PDB file of C-alpha atoms in Angstrom:
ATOM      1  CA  UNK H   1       0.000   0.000   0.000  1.00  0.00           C
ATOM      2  CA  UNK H   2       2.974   2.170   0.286  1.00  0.00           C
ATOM      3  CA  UNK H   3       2.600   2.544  -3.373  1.00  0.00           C
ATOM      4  CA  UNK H   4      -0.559   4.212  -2.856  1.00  0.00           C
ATOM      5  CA  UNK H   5       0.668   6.641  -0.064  1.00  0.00           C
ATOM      6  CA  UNK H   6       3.227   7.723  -2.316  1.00  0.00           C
ATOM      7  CA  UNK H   7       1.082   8.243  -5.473  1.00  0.00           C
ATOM      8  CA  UNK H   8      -1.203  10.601  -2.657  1.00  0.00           C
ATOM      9  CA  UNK H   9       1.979  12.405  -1.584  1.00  0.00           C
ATOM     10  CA  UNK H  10       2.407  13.731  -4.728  1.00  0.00           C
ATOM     11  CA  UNK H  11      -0.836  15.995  -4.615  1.00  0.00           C
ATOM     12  CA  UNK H  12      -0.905  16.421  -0.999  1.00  0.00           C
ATOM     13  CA  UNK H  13       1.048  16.120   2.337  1.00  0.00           C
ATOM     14  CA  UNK H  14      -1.064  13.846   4.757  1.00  0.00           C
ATOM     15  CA  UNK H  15      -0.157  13.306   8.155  1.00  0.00           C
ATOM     16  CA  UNK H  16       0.170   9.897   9.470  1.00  0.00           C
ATOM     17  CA  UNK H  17      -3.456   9.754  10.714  1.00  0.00           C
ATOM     18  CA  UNK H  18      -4.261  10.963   7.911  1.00  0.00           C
ATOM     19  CA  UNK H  19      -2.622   8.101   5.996  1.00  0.00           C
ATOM     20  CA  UNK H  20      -4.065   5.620   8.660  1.00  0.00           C
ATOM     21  CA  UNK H  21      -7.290   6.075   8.385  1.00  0.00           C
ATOM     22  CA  UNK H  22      -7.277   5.947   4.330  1.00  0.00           C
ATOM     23  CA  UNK H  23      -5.549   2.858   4.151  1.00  0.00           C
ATOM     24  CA  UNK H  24      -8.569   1.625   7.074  1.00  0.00           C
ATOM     25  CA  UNK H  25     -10.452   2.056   4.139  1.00  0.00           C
ATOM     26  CA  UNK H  26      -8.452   0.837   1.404  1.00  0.00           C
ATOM     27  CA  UNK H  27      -8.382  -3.271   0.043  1.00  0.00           C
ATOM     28  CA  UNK H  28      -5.796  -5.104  -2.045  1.00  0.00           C
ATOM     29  CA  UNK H  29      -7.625  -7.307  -4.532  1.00  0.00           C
ATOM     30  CA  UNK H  30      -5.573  -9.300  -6.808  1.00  0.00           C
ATOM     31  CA  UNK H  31      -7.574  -9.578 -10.029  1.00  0.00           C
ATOM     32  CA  UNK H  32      -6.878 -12.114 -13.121  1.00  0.00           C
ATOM     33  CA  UNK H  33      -6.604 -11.139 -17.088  1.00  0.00           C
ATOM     34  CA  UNK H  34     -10.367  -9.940 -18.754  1.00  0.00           C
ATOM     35  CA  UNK H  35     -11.657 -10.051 -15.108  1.00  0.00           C
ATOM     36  CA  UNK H  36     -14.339  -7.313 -14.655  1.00  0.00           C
ATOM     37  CA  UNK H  37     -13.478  -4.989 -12.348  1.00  0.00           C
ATOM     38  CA  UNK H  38     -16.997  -3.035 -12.240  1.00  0.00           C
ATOM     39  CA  UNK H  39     -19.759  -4.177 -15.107  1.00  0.00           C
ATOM     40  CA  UNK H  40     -21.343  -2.193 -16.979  1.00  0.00           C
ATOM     41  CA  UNK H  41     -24.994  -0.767 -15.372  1.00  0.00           C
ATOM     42  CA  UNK H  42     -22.792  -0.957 -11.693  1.00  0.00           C
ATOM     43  CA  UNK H  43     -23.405   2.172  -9.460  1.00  0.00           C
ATOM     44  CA  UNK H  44     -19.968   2.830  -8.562  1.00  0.00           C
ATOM     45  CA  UNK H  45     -19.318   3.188  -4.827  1.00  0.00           C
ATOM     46  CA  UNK H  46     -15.171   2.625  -5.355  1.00  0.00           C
ATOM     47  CA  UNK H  47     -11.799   4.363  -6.589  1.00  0.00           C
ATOM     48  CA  UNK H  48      -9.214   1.898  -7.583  1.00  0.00           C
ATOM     49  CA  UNK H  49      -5.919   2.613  -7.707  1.00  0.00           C
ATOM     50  CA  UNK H  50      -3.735   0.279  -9.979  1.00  0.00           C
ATOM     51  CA  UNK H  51      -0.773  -0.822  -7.999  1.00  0.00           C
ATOM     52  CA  UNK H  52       0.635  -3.189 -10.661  1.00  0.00           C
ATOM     53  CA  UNK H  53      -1.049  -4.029 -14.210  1.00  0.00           C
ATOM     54  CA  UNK H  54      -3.721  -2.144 -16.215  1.00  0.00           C
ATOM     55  CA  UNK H  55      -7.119  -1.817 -16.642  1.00  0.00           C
ATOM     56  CA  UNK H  56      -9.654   0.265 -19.043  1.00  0.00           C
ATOM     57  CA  UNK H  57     -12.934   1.776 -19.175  1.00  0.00           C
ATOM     58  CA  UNK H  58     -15.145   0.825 -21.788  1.00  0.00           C
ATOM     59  CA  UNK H  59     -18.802   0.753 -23.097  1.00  0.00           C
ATOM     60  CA  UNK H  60     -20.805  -0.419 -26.409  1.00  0.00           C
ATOM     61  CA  UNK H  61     -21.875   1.577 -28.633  1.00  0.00           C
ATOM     62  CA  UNK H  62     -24.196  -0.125 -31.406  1.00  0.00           C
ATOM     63  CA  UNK H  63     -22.890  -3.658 -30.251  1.00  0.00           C
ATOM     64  CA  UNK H  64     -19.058  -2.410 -30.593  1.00  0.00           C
ATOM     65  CA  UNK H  65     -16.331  -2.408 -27.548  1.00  0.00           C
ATOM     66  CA  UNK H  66     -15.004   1.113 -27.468  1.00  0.00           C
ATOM     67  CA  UNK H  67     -12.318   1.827 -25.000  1.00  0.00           C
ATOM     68  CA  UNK H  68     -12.606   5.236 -23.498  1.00  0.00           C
ATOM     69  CA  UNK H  69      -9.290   5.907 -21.278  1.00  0.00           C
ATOM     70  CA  UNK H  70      -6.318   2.814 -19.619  1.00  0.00           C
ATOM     71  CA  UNK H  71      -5.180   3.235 -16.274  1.00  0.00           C
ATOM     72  CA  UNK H  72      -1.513   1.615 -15.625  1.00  0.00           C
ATOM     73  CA  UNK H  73       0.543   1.783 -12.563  1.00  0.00           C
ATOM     74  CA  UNK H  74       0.165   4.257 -10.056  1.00  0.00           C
ATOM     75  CA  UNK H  75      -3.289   5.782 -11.606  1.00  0.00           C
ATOM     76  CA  UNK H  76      -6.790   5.866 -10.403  1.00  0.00           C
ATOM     77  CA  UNK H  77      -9.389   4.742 -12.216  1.00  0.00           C
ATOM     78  CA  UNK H  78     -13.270   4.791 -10.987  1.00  0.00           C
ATOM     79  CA  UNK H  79     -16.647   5.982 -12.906  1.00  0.00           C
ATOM     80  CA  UNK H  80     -16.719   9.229 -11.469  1.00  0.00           C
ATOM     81  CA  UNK H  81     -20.053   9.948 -13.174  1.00  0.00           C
ATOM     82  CA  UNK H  82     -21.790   7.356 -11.778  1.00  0.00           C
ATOM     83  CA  UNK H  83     -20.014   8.216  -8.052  1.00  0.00           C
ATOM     84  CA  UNK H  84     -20.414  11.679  -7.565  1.00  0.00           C
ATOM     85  CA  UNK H  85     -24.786  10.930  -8.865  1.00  0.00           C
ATOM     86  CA  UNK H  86     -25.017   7.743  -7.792  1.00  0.00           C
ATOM     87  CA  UNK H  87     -26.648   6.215 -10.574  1.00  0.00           C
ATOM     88  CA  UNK H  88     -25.464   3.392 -12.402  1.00  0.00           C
ATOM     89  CA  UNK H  89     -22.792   3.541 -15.143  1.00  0.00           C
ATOM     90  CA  UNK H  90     -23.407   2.755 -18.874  1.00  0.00           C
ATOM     91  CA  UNK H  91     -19.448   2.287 -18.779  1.00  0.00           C
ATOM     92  CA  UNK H  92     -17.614  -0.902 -17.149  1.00  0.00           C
ATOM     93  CA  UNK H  93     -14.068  -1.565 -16.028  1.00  0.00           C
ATOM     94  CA  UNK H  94     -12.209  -4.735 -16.949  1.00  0.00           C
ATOM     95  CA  UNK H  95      -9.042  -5.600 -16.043  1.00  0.00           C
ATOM     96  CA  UNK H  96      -6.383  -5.942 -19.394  1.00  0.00           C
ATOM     97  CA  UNK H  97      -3.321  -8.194 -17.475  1.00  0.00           C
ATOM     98  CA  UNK H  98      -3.196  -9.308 -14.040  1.00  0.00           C
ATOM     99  CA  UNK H  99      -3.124  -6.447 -11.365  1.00  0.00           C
ATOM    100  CA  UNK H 100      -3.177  -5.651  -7.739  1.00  0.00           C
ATOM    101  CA  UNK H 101      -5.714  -3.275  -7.280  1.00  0.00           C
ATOM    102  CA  UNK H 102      -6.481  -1.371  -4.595  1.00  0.00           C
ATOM    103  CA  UNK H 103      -9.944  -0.682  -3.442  1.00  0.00           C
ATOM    104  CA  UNK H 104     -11.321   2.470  -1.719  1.00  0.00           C
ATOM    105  CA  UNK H 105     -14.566   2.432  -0.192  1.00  0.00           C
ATOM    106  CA  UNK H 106     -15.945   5.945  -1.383  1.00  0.00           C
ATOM    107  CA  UNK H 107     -18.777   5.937   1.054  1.00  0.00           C
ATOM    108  CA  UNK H 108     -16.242   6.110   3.518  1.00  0.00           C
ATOM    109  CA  UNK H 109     -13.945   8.254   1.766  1.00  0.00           C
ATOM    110  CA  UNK H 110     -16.524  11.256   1.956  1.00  0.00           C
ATOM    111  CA  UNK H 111     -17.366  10.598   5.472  1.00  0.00           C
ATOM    112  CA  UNK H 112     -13.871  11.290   6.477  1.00  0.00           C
ATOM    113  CA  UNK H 113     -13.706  14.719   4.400  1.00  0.00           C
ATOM    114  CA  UNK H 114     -15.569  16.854   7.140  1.00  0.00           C
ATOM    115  CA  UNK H 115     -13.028  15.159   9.781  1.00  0.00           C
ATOM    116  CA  UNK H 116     -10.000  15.449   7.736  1.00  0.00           C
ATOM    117  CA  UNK H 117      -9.811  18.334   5.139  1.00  0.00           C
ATOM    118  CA  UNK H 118      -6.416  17.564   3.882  1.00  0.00           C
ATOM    119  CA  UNK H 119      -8.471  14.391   2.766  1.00  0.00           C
ATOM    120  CA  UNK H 120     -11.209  16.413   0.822  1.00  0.00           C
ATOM    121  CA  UNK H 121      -8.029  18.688  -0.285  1.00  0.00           C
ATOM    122  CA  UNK H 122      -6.353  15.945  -1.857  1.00  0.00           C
ATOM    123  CA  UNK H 123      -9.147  13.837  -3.957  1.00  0.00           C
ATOM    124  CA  UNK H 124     -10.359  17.597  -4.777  1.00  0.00           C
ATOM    125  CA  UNK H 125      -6.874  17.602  -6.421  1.00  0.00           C
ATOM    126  CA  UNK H 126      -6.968  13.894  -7.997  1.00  0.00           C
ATOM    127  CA  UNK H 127     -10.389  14.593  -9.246  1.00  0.00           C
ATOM    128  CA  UNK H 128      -9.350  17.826 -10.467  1.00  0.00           C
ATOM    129  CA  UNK H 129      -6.061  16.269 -12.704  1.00  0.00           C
ATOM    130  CA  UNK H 130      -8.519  13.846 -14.206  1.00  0.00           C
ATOM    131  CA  UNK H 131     -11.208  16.019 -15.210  1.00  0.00           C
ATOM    132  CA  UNK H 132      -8.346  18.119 -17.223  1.00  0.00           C
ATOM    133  CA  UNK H 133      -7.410  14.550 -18.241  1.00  0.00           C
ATOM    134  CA  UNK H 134     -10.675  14.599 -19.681  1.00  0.00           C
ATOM    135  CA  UNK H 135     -11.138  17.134 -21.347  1.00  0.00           C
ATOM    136  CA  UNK H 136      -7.481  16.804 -23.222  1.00  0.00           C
ATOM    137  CA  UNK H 137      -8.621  13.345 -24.593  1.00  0.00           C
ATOM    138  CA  UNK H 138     -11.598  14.665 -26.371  1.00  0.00           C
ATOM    139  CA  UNK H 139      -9.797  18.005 -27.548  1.00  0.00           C
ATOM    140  CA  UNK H 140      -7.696  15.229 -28.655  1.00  0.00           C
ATOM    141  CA  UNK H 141     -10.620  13.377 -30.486  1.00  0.00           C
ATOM    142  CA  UNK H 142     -11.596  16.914 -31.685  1.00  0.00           C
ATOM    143  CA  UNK H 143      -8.321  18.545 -33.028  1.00  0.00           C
ATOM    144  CA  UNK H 144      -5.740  16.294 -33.725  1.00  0.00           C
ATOM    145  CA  UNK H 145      -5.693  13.670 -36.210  1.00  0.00           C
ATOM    146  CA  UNK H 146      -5.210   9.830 -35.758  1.00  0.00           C
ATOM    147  CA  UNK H 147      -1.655   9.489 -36.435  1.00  0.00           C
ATOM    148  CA  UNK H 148      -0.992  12.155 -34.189  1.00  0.00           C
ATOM    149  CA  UNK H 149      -3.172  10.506 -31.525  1.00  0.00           C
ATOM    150  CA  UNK H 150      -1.525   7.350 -31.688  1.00  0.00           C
ATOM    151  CA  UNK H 151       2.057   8.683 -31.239  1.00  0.00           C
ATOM    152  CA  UNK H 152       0.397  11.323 -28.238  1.00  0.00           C
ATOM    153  CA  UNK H 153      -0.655   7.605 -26.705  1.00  0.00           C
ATOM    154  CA  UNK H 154       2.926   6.427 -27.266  1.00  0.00           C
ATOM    155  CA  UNK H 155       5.236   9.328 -25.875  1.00  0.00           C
ATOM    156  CA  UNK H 156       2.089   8.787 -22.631  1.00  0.00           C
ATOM    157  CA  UNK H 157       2.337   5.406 -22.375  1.00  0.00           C
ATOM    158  CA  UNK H 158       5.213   3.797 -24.318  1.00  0.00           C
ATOM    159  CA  UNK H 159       4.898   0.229 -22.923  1.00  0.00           C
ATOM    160  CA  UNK H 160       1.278   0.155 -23.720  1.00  0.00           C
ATOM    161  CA  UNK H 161       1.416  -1.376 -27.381  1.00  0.00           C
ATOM    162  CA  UNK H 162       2.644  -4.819 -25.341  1.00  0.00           C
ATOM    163  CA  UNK H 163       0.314  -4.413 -22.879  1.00  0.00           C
ATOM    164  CA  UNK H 164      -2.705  -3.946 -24.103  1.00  0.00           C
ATOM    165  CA  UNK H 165      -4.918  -5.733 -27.462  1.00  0.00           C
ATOM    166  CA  UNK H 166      -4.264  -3.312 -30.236  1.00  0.00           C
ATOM    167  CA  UNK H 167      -8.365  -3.420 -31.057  1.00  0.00           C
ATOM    168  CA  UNK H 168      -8.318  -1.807 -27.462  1.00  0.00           C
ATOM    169  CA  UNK H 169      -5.736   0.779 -29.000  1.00  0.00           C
ATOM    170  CA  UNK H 170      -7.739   1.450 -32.018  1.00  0.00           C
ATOM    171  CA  UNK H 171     -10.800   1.753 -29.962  1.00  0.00           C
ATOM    172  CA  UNK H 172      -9.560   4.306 -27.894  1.00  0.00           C
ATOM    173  CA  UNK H 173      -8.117   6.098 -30.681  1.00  0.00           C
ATOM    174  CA  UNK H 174     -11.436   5.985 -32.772  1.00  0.00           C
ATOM    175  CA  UNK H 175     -10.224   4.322 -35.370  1.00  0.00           C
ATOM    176  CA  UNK H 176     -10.490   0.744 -36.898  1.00  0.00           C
ATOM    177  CA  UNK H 177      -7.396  -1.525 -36.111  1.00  0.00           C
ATOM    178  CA  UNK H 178      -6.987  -1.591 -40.045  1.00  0.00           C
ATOM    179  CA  UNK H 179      -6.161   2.099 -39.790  1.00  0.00           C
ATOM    180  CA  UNK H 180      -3.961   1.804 -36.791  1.00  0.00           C
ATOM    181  CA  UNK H 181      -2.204  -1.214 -38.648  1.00  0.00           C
ATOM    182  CA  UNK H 182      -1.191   1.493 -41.355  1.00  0.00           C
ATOM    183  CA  UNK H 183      -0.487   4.297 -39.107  1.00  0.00           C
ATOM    184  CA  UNK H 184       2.136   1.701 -37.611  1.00  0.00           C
ATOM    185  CA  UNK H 185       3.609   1.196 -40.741  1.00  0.00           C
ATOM    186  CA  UNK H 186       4.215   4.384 -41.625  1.00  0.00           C
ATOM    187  CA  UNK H 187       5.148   6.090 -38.082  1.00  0.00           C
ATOM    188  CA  UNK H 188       7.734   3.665 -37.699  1.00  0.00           C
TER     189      UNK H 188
END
């Protein structure tokens, strides 16, 4: 779990009770290759953390598997949508090799942010980094072409072509994997 106190460190000091009582409220699961993490129509009431492997969100759209973001080492991952209105998520996480995980129980995340506001203070932060996350990826989808996409995804996540299904890749790109077949060949 150290891992995970580090990866909070970086947005915000916590003091050791601080740490204590997050990691009171934190699980390790160990989770196998195409396991689901969270299906699709869940009402998400948990923020992973990926301590080792990767994962993606994804959802269908007219019966095809469109990735929408990866999370690798040392990145959160959760349905945020579906957390902060606690409805249930058209999107679903799945697991893409076999990761440690680590599980925090949001209900009792927000019951500790009137206690400890260096708490609040630091998902505040977290949530804050991936909502400008979000909103680069679809400038990305808006402005920028495919090629340039894929080698964006690259200089972000270099190790992810061996990690992860290239019809994941293409998803997530918006393209078909004969396109990013040809954008390989040619960016090489």
């Amino acid at each position: 779990m150290q891992d995970l106190l580090n990866y909070f460190q970086k947005f915000q000091h916590l003091t050791q009770e601080c740490q204590t009582q997050l990691l009171a409220i934190s699980k390790l699961l160990y989770l196998k290759k195409n396991e689901t993490l969270q299906p699709i129509g869940h009402t998400c009431k948990t923020i992973y953390f990926v301590q080792k492997g990767i994962a993606r969100i994804f959802y269908y759209k007219d019966g095809i598997d469109i990735t929408e973001c990866f999370a690798a080492e040392n990145h959160i991952i959760a349905r945020v949508e579906s957390l902060f209105t606690q409805r249930p998520s058209q999107k679903g996480i799945q697991i893409i090799e076999a990761s440690e995980i680590i599980a925090i129980n949001a209900t009792k995340l927000f019951a500790l942010y009137d206690q400890y506001p260096s708490i609040e203070r630091l998902f505040r932060k977290i949530f804050e980094q991936g909502y400008v996350e979000t909103v680069n990826r679809l400038e990305s989808l808006q402005f920028y072409s495919a090629e340039e996409r894929y080698l964006n995804l690259l200089h972000e996540m270099p190790n992810l072509l061996q990690r992860v299904p290239l019809k994941y890749i293409a998803s997530y790109l918006g393209i078909t994997q004969v396109s990013l077949s040809r954008i390989r060949a040619t960016a090489k």
